[in-house]
Amino acid sequence: MSDDLKKGLEGVLVAESGLSSIDGDAGRLIYRGYTIEDLARGASYEEVLYLLWNGHLPTEDELEPFADALMEEREVSEDVLATMERLAAADEEPMAALRTAVSMFSATEPETDADPDDLEATLRKGRRITAKIPTALAAFERYRLGEEPVDPHPDLGLAANFLYMLTGEVPGDIAAETFDQALILHADHGLNASTFTSMVIGSTMADIYSAVTGGISALSGPLHGGANQDVMEVLIEIDESDLDHREWVEQATEEGRRIPGFGHRVYNVKDPRAKILQERSEELANNGESKWYKYTTTIEQYLSEEKGLTEKGIAPNVDFYSGSVYYQLGIPIDMYTPIFAMSRAGGWIAHVLEYQEDNRLIRPRARYTGPEDQEFVPIEER
């Protein structure tokens, strides 16, 4: 057994997976062999969920009942809605509200007594979680606005339905397609912190509700989720500044400020997901407000070319463009990370199911650095 210490498990292989693969030097991401570009531009989020959970892209005859099953599971209980209302009134953080909601979903689970080894039952539970998350999130946001929740739309896919439940209005084609793409882009990404957390929980054969709740908890940390929120806050700061956006970024970098959305633990080149969202941001700009797209492209050009970050392996990641895309869609800034969780839940569930097919309890060890041979002193003598 090696005594080499790998902080953060960096470079340590802990599992085999056929779900997603990342080539950080080439800027390549694939789900089960399909490039992220092909999936984002040619498939729906429901098709990608099917792919991750079943191993192949669905035919039309397979997709229809799969999508229908998701639609049938969208409703959440009155208890969940009441809790979302109370949490909204208490000004709870959206990620904390989501964590609570997912944990509560299990109270109405019809297969709660299923054997932990019954992976088909686990998949059905995962489908229910995935279907209900958008409903609970949208209800929480509506309650924060002092409005009643909007019931799920029976004829809309998961992405369009979420936007509908936020506003009460059926989204336009561009908005629905853009958000659907964003969900696809965030569905899986190797053994990141939240995915690994879900797998660790799943390796104990705890239920999938526990695994997804754990993934949400890991994603809520600022070192994992939240970067796109940081990006949007910077863009708003630029917009409210007296400086031209080019002058602002020059001054900020001269002062040593770090611009969020640049650099990635895996990618040494531009994140392929960022390229796709940049295209969507431009399309949204051409059909509405263009300044956010101008700001992001100016910052990218300045930092990549003039400051030489690309040559140093520091390039835009998915968060750099997702923030402004969500803002252009009218989504509240503090809902960005919960939306990340809404998408990534599909990947968490897929990884748990895959790992449990040949399960082994995940149990690493730590190097002890504490004292040795301490003499015990009874409490009355200390």
CSV table of N, CA and C in Angstrom, one decimal, residues 95-209:
chain,number,residue,atom,x,y,z
A,95,MET,N,-29.9,27.1,-2.5
A,95,MET,CA,-29.3,25.8,-2.5
A,95,MET,C,-29.7,25.0,-1.2
A,96,ALA,N,-29.8,25.7,-0.1
A,96,ALA,CA,-30.2,25.1,1.1
A,96,ALA,C,-31.7,24.7,1.0
A,97,ALA,N,-32.5,25.5,0.3
A,97,ALA,CA,-33.9,25.1,0.1
A,97,ALA,C,-34.0,23.9,-0.8
A,98,LEU,N,-33.2,23.8,-1.8
A,98,LEU,CA,-33.2,22.7,-2.7
A,98,LEU,C,-32.8,21.4,-1.9
A,99,ARG,N,-31.7,21.5,-1.1
A,99,ARG,CA,-31.3,20.4,-0.3
A,99,ARG,C,-32.4,19.8,0.6
A,100,THR,N,-33.1,20.8,1.2
A,100,THR,CA,-34.3,20.4,2.0
A,100,THR,C,-35.4,19.7,1.2
A,101,ALA,N,-35.7,20.3,0.0
A,101,ALA,CA,-36.7,19.7,-0.8
A,101,ALA,C,-36.4,18.3,-1.3
A,102,VAL,N,-35.2,18.1,-1.7
A,102,VAL,CA,-34.9,16.7,-2.2
A,102,VAL,C,-34.9,15.7,-1.1
A,103,SER,N,-34.5,16.1,0.1
A,103,SER,CA,-34.6,15.2,1.2
A,103,SER,C,-36.0,14.9,1.6
A,104,MET,N,-36.9,15.9,1.4
A,104,MET,CA,-38.3,15.7,1.7
A,104,MET,C,-39.0,14.8,0.6
A,105,PHE,N,-38.5,14.8,-0.6
A,105,PHE,CA,-39.2,14.0,-1.7
A,105,PHE,C,-39.3,12.6,-1.2
A,106,SER,N,-38.4,12.1,-0.4
A,106,SER,CA,-38.4,10.6,-0.1
A,106,SER,C,-39.7,10.3,0.8
A,107,ALA,N,-40.3,11.3,1.4
A,107,ALA,CA,-41.4,11.0,2.2
A,107,ALA,C,-42.6,10.5,1.4
A,108,THR,N,-42.7,10.8,0.1
A,108,THR,CA,-43.8,10.4,-0.7
A,108,THR,C,-43.3,9.3,-1.7
A,109,GLU,N,-42.1,8.8,-1.5
A,109,GLU,CA,-41.6,7.8,-2.4
A,109,GLU,C,-42.4,6.5,-2.3
A,110,PRO,N,-43.0,6.0,-3.5
A,110,PRO,CA,-43.8,4.8,-3.4
A,110,PRO,C,-43.0,3.5,-3.3
A,111,GLU,N,-41.7,3.6,-3.6
A,111,GLU,CA,-40.9,2.4,-3.5
A,111,GLU,C,-39.9,2.5,-2.3
A,112,THR,N,-40.3,3.1,-1.3
A,112,THR,CA,-39.3,3.3,-0.2
A,112,THR,C,-38.8,2.0,0.4
A,113,ASP,N,-39.6,0.9,0.3
A,113,ASP,CA,-39.1,-0.4,0.9
A,113,ASP,C,-38.3,-1.2,-0.1
A,114,ALA,N,-38.0,-0.7,-1.3
A,114,ALA,CA,-37.3,-1.4,-2.3
A,114,ALA,C,-35.9,-1.8,-1.7
A,115,ASP,N,-35.4,-3.0,-2.1
A,115,ASP,CA,-34.1,-3.5,-1.7
A,115,ASP,C,-33.0,-2.5,-2.3
A,116,PRO,N,-32.0,-2.2,-1.5
A,116,PRO,CA,-31.0,-1.3,-1.9
A,116,PRO,C,-30.2,-1.8,-3.2
A,117,ASP,N,-30.3,-3.1,-3.3
A,117,ASP,CA,-29.6,-3.7,-4.5
A,117,ASP,C,-30.5,-3.7,-5.8
A,118,ASP,N,-31.7,-3.3,-5.7
A,118,ASP,CA,-32.6,-3.2,-6.8
A,118,ASP,C,-32.3,-1.9,-7.6
A,119,LEU,N,-31.4,-2.0,-8.5
A,119,LEU,CA,-31.0,-0.8,-9.3
A,119,LEU,C,-32.1,-0.3,-10.2
A,120,GLU,N,-33.0,-1.1,-10.6
A,120,GLU,CA,-34.1,-0.6,-11.4
A,120,GLU,C,-35.0,0.3,-10.5
A,121,ALA,N,-35.2,-0.1,-9.3
A,121,ALA,CA,-36.0,0.7,-8.4
A,121,ALA,C,-35.2,2.0,-8.1
A,122,THR,N,-33.9,1.9,-7.9
A,122,THR,CA,-33.1,3.1,-7.7
A,122,THR,C,-33.2,4.1,-8.9
A,123,LEU,N,-33.2,3.6,-10.1
A,123,LEU,CA,-33.4,4.4,-11.3
A,123,LEU,C,-34.7,5.1,-11.3
A,124,ARG,N,-35.8,4.4,-10.9
A,124,ARG,CA,-37.1,5.0,-10.9
A,124,ARG,C,-37.1,6.1,-9.9
A,125,LYS,N,-36.5,5.9,-8.7
A,125,LYS,CA,-36.4,6.9,-7.7
A,125,LYS,C,-35.7,8.1,-8.2
A,126,GLY,N,-34.6,7.9,-8.9
A,126,GLY,CA,-33.8,9.0,-9.5
A,126,GLY,C,-34.6,9.7,-10.5
A,127,ARG,N,-35.4,9.0,-11.3
A,127,ARG,CA,-36.3,9.7,-12.3
A,127,ARG,C,-37.2,10.7,-11.5
A,128,ARG,N,-37.8,10.2,-10.4
A,128,ARG,CA,-38.7,11.1,-9.7
A,128,ARG,C,-38.0,12.3,-9.1
A,129,ILE,N,-36.8,12.1,-8.6
A,129,ILE,CA,-36.0,13.3,-8.1
A,129,ILE,C,-35.8,14.3,-9.2
A,130,THR,N,-35.3,13.8,-10.3
A,130,THR,CA,-35.0,14.7,-11.5
A,130,THR,C,-36.2,15.4,-11.9
A,131,ALA,N,-37.4,14.8,-12.0
A,131,ALA,CA,-38.6,15.4,-12.4
A,131,ALA,C,-39.1,16.5,-11.5
A,132,LYS,N,-38.9,16.2,-10.2
A,132,LYS,CA,-39.5,17.1,-9.1
A,132,LYS,C,-38.6,18.3,-8.8
A,133,ILE,N,-37.3,18.2,-9.0
A,133,ILE,CA,-36.4,19.3,-8.7
A,133,ILE,C,-36.8,20.7,-9.3
A,134,PRO,N,-37.1,20.7,-10.6
A,134,PRO,CA,-37.5,22.0,-11.2
A,134,PRO,C,-38.8,22.6,-10.6
A,135,THR,N,-39.7,21.7,-10.2
A,135,THR,CA,-41.0,22.2,-9.6
A,135,THR,C,-40.7,22.8,-8.3
A,136,ALA,N,-39.9,22.2,-7.5
A,136,ALA,CA,-39.6,22.7,-6.1
A,136,ALA,C,-38.8,24.0,-6.2
A,137,LEU,N,-37.8,24.0,-7.1
A,137,LEU,CA,-37.0,25.3,-7.3
A,137,LEU,C,-37.9,26.4,-7.8
A,138,ALA,N,-38.7,26.2,-8.8
A,138,ALA,CA,-39.6,27.3,-9.3
A,138,ALA,C,-40.5,27.7,-8.3
A,139,ALA,N,-41.1,26.8,-7.5
A,139,ALA,CA,-42.0,27.2,-6.4
A,139,ALA,C,-41.3,28.1,-5.4
A,140,PHE,N,-40.1,27.7,-5.0
A,140,PHE,CA,-39.3,28.5,-4.1
A,140,PHE,C,-39.2,30.0,-4.6
A,141,GLU,N,-38.8,30.1,-5.8
A,141,GLU,CA,-38.6,31.4,-6.4
A,141,GLU,C,-39.9,32.2,-6.5
A,142,ARG,N,-41.0,31.6,-6.8
A,142,ARG,CA,-42.3,32.2,-6.8
A,142,ARG,C,-42.7,32.7,-5.5
A,143,TYR,N,-42.5,31.9,-4.4
A,143,TYR,CA,-42.8,32.3,-3.1
A,143,TYR,C,-41.9,33.5,-2.7
A,144,ARG,N,-40.7,33.5,-3.1
A,144,ARG,CA,-39.8,34.7,-2.8
A,144,ARG,C,-40.3,36.0,-3.4
A,145,LEU,N,-41.0,35.9,-4.5
A,145,LEU,CA,-41.6,37.0,-5.2
A,145,LEU,C,-42.9,37.4,-4.6
A,146,GLY,N,-43.4,36.6,-3.7
A,146,GLY,CA,-44.8,36.8,-3.1
A,146,GLY,C,-45.9,36.4,-4.0
A,147,GLU,N,-45.5,35.4,-4.9
A,147,GLU,CA,-46.5,34.9,-5.8
A,147,GLU,C,-46.8,33.4,-5.6
A,148,GLU,N,-47.9,32.9,-6.1
A,148,GLU,CA,-48.2,31.5,-6.0
A,148,GLU,C,-47.4,30.6,-7.0
A,149,PRO,N,-47.1,29.4,-6.7
A,149,PRO,CA,-46.4,28.5,-7.7
A,149,PRO,C,-47.2,28.3,-8.9
A,150,VAL,N,-46.6,28.0,-10.0
A,150,VAL,CA,-47.2,27.7,-11.2
A,150,VAL,C,-47.2,26.2,-11.4
A,151,ASP,N,-48.3,25.6,-11.7
A,151,ASP,CA,-48.3,24.1,-11.9
A,151,ASP,C,-47.5,23.8,-13.2
A,152,PRO,N,-46.9,22.6,-13.2
A,152,PRO,CA,-46.2,22.2,-14.4
A,152,PRO,C,-47.0,22.1,-15.6
A,153,HIS,N,-46.4,22.5,-16.8
A,153,HIS,CA,-47.2,22.5,-18.0
A,153,HIS,C,-47.1,21.1,-18.6
A,154,PRO,N,-48.3,20.5,-19.0
A,154,PRO,CA,-48.3,19.1,-19.5
A,154,PRO,C,-47.7,18.9,-20.8
A,155,ASP,N,-47.4,20.0,-21.6
A,155,ASP,CA,-46.9,19.8,-22.9
A,155,ASP,C,-45.5,20.3,-23.2
A,156,LEU,N,-44.8,20.7,-22.1
A,156,LEU,CA,-43.5,21.2,-22.2
A,156,LEU,C,-42.4,20.3,-21.7
A,157,GLY,N,-41.3,20.2,-22.3
A,157,GLY,CA,-40.1,19.5,-21.8
A,157,GLY,C,-39.6,20.1,-20.6
A,158,LEU,N,-38.6,19.4,-20.0
A,158,LEU,CA,-38.1,19.8,-18.7
A,158,LEU,C,-37.6,21.2,-18.7
A,159,ALA,N,-36.8,21.5,-19.6
A,159,ALA,CA,-36.2,22.9,-19.7
A,159,ALA,C,-37.2,24.0,-19.8
A,160,ALA,N,-38.1,23.8,-20.9
A,160,ALA,CA,-39.1,24.8,-21.1
A,160,ALA,C,-40.1,24.9,-20.0
A,161,ASN,N,-40.4,23.8,-19.4
A,161,ASN,CA,-41.3,23.8,-18.3
A,161,ASN,C,-40.8,24.5,-17.1
A,162,PHE,N,-39.5,24.4,-16.8
A,162,PHE,CA,-38.9,25.2,-15.7
A,162,PHE,C,-39.1,26.7,-15.9
A,163,LEU,N,-38.7,27.1,-17.1
A,163,LEU,CA,-38.9,28.6,-17.4
A,163,LEU,C,-40.3,29.0,-17.3
A,164,TYR,N,-41.2,28.1,-17.7
A,164,TYR,CA,-42.7,28.4,-17.6
A,164,TYR,C,-43.1,28.5,-16.2
A,165,MET,N,-42.6,27.6,-15.3
A,165,MET,CA,-43.0,27.7,-13.9
A,165,MET,C,-42.4,28.9,-13.2
A,166,LEU,N,-41.3,29.4,-13.7
A,166,LEU,CA,-40.7,30.6,-13.1
A,166,LEU,C,-41.6,31.8,-13.3
A,167,THR,N,-42.1,31.9,-14.6
A,167,THR,CA,-42.8,33.2,-15.0
A,167,THR,C,-44.3,33.0,-15.2
A,168,GLY,N,-44.8,31.8,-15.5
A,168,GLY,CA,-46.2,31.7,-15.8
A,168,GLY,C,-46.4,31.9,-17.3
A,169,GLU,N,-45.3,32.1,-18.1
A,169,GLU,CA,-45.5,32.3,-19.5
A,169,GLU,C,-44.6,31.2,-20.2
A,170,VAL,N,-45.2,30.7,-21.3
A,170,VAL,CA,-44.5,29.7,-22.1
A,170,VAL,C,-43.3,30.4,-22.8
A,171,PRO,N,-42.1,29.9,-22.6
A,171,PRO,CA,-40.9,30.6,-23.2
A,171,PRO,C,-40.9,30.5,-24.7
A,172,GLY,N,-40.2,31.5,-25.3
A,172,GLY,CA,-40.0,31.4,-26.7
A,172,GLY,C,-39.0,30.3,-27.1
A,173,ASP,N,-39.0,30.0,-28.4
A,173,ASP,CA,-38.1,28.9,-28.9
A,173,ASP,C,-36.7,29.1,-28.5
A,174,ILE,N,-36.2,30.3,-28.7
A,174,ILE,CA,-34.7,30.5,-28.5
A,174,ILE,C,-34.4,30.3,-27.0
A,175,ALA,N,-35.2,30.9,-26.1
A,175,ALA,CA,-35.0,30.7,-24.7
A,175,ALA,C,-35.1,29.3,-24.3
A,176,ALA,N,-36.1,28.6,-24.8
A,176,ALA,CA,-36.2,27.2,-24.4
A,176,ALA,C,-35.1,26.3,-24.9
A,177,GLU,N,-34.7,26.5,-26.1
A,177,GLU,CA,-33.5,25.8,-26.7
A,177,GLU,C,-32.2,26.1,-26.0
A,178,THR,N,-32.0,27.4,-25.6
A,178,THR,CA,-30.8,27.8,-24.9
A,178,THR,C,-30.7,27.1,-23.6
A,179,PHE,N,-31.8,27.1,-22.8
A,179,PHE,CA,-31.8,26.6,-21.5
A,179,PHE,C,-31.7,25.0,-21.6
A,180,ASP,N,-32.3,24.4,-22.5
A,180,ASP,CA,-32.1,23.0,-22.7
A,180,ASP,C,-30.7,22.6,-23.0
A,181,GLN,N,-30.0,23.4,-23.8
A,181,GLN,CA,-28.6,23.2,-24.1
A,181,GLN,C,-27.8,23.4,-22.8
A,182,ALA,N,-28.1,24.4,-22.0
A,182,ALA,CA,-27.3,24.6,-20.8
A,182,ALA,C,-27.5,23.4,-19.8
A,183,LEU,N,-28.6,22.8,-19.8
A,183,LEU,CA,-28.8,21.6,-18.9
A,183,LEU,C,-28.0,20.5,-19.4
A,184,ILE,N,-27.9,20.3,-20.8
A,184,ILE,CA,-27.1,19.2,-21.3
A,184,ILE,C,-25.7,19.4,-21.0
A,185,LEU,N,-25.2,20.6,-21.1
A,185,LEU,CA,-23.8,20.9,-20.9
A,185,LEU,C,-23.3,20.7,-19.5
A,186,HIS,N,-24.3,20.8,-18.5
A,186,HIS,CA,-23.9,20.6,-17.1
A,186,HIS,C,-24.3,19.2,-16.6
A,187,ALA,N,-24.8,18.3,-17.4
A,187,ALA,CA,-25.3,17.1,-16.9
A,187,ALA,C,-24.3,16.1,-16.3
A,188,ASP,N,-23.1,16.1,-16.8
A,188,ASP,CA,-22.0,15.3,-16.2
A,188,ASP,C,-20.7,15.8,-16.5
A,189,HIS,N,-19.7,15.5,-15.7
A,189,HIS,CA,-18.4,16.0,-15.9
A,189,HIS,C,-17.3,15.3,-15.1
A,190,GLY,N,-17.3,14.0,-15.3
A,190,GLY,CA,-16.3,13.2,-14.6
A,190,GLY,C,-16.5,13.1,-13.1
A,191,LEU,N,-15.5,12.8,-12.3
A,191,LEU,CA,-15.6,12.7,-10.9
A,191,LEU,C,-15.2,14.0,-10.2
A,192,ASN,N,-16.0,15.0,-10.4
A,192,ASN,CA,-15.9,16.3,-9.7
A,192,ASN,C,-16.3,16.1,-8.3
A,193,ALA,N,-16.2,17.1,-7.4
A,193,ALA,CA,-16.4,16.9,-6.0
A,193,ALA,C,-17.9,16.5,-5.7
A,194,SER,N,-18.9,17.0,-6.3
A,194,SER,CA,-20.2,16.6,-6.0
A,194,SER,C,-20.6,15.2,-6.5
A,195,THR,N,-20.1,14.9,-7.7
A,195,THR,CA,-20.3,13.5,-8.2
A,195,THR,C,-19.6,12.5,-7.3
A,196,PHE,N,-18.4,12.8,-6.9
A,196,PHE,CA,-17.7,11.8,-6.0
A,196,PHE,C,-18.4,11.7,-4.7
A,197,THR,N,-18.9,12.9,-4.2
A,197,THR,CA,-19.6,12.8,-2.9
A,197,THR,C,-20.9,11.9,-3.1
A,198,SER,N,-21.6,12.0,-4.2
A,198,SER,CA,-22.7,11.2,-4.4
A,198,SER,C,-22.3,9.7,-4.5
A,199,MET,N,-21.2,9.4,-5.1
A,199,MET,CA,-20.7,8.1,-5.2
A,199,MET,C,-20.3,7.5,-3.9
A,200,VAL,N,-19.7,8.3,-3.1
A,200,VAL,CA,-19.3,7.8,-1.7
A,200,VAL,C,-20.5,7.4,-0.9
A,201,ILE,N,-21.5,8.3,-1.0
A,201,ILE,CA,-22.8,8.0,-0.3
A,201,ILE,C,-23.4,6.7,-0.9
A,202,GLY,N,-23.4,6.7,-2.2
A,202,GLY,CA,-24.0,5.5,-2.9
A,202,GLY,C,-23.3,4.2,-2.6
A,203,SER,N,-22.0,4.3,-2.3
A,203,SER,CA,-21.2,3.1,-2.1
A,203,SER,C,-21.6,2.5,-0.7
A,204,THR,N,-22.2,3.2,0.1
A,204,THR,CA,-22.7,2.7,1.4
A,204,THR,C,-24.0,2.0,1.2
A,205,MET,N,-24.6,2.0,0.0
A,205,MET,CA,-25.9,1.5,-0.3
A,205,MET,C,-27.0,2.4,0.4
A,206,ALA,N,-26.7,3.6,0.7
A,206,ALA,CA,-27.7,4.5,1.2
A,206,ALA,C,-28.7,4.8,0.0
A,207,ASP,N,-29.9,5.3,0.2
A,207,ASP,CA,-30.8,5.5,-0.9
A,207,ASP,C,-30.3,6.7,-1.8
A,208,ILE,N,-30.9,6.8,-3.0
A,208,ILE,CA,-30.5,7.8,-3.9
A,208,ILE,C,-30.9,9.2,-3.5
A,209,TYR,N,-31.9,9.3,-2.6
A,209,TYR,CA,-32.2,10.6,-2.1
A,209,TYR,C,-31.1,11.2,-1.3
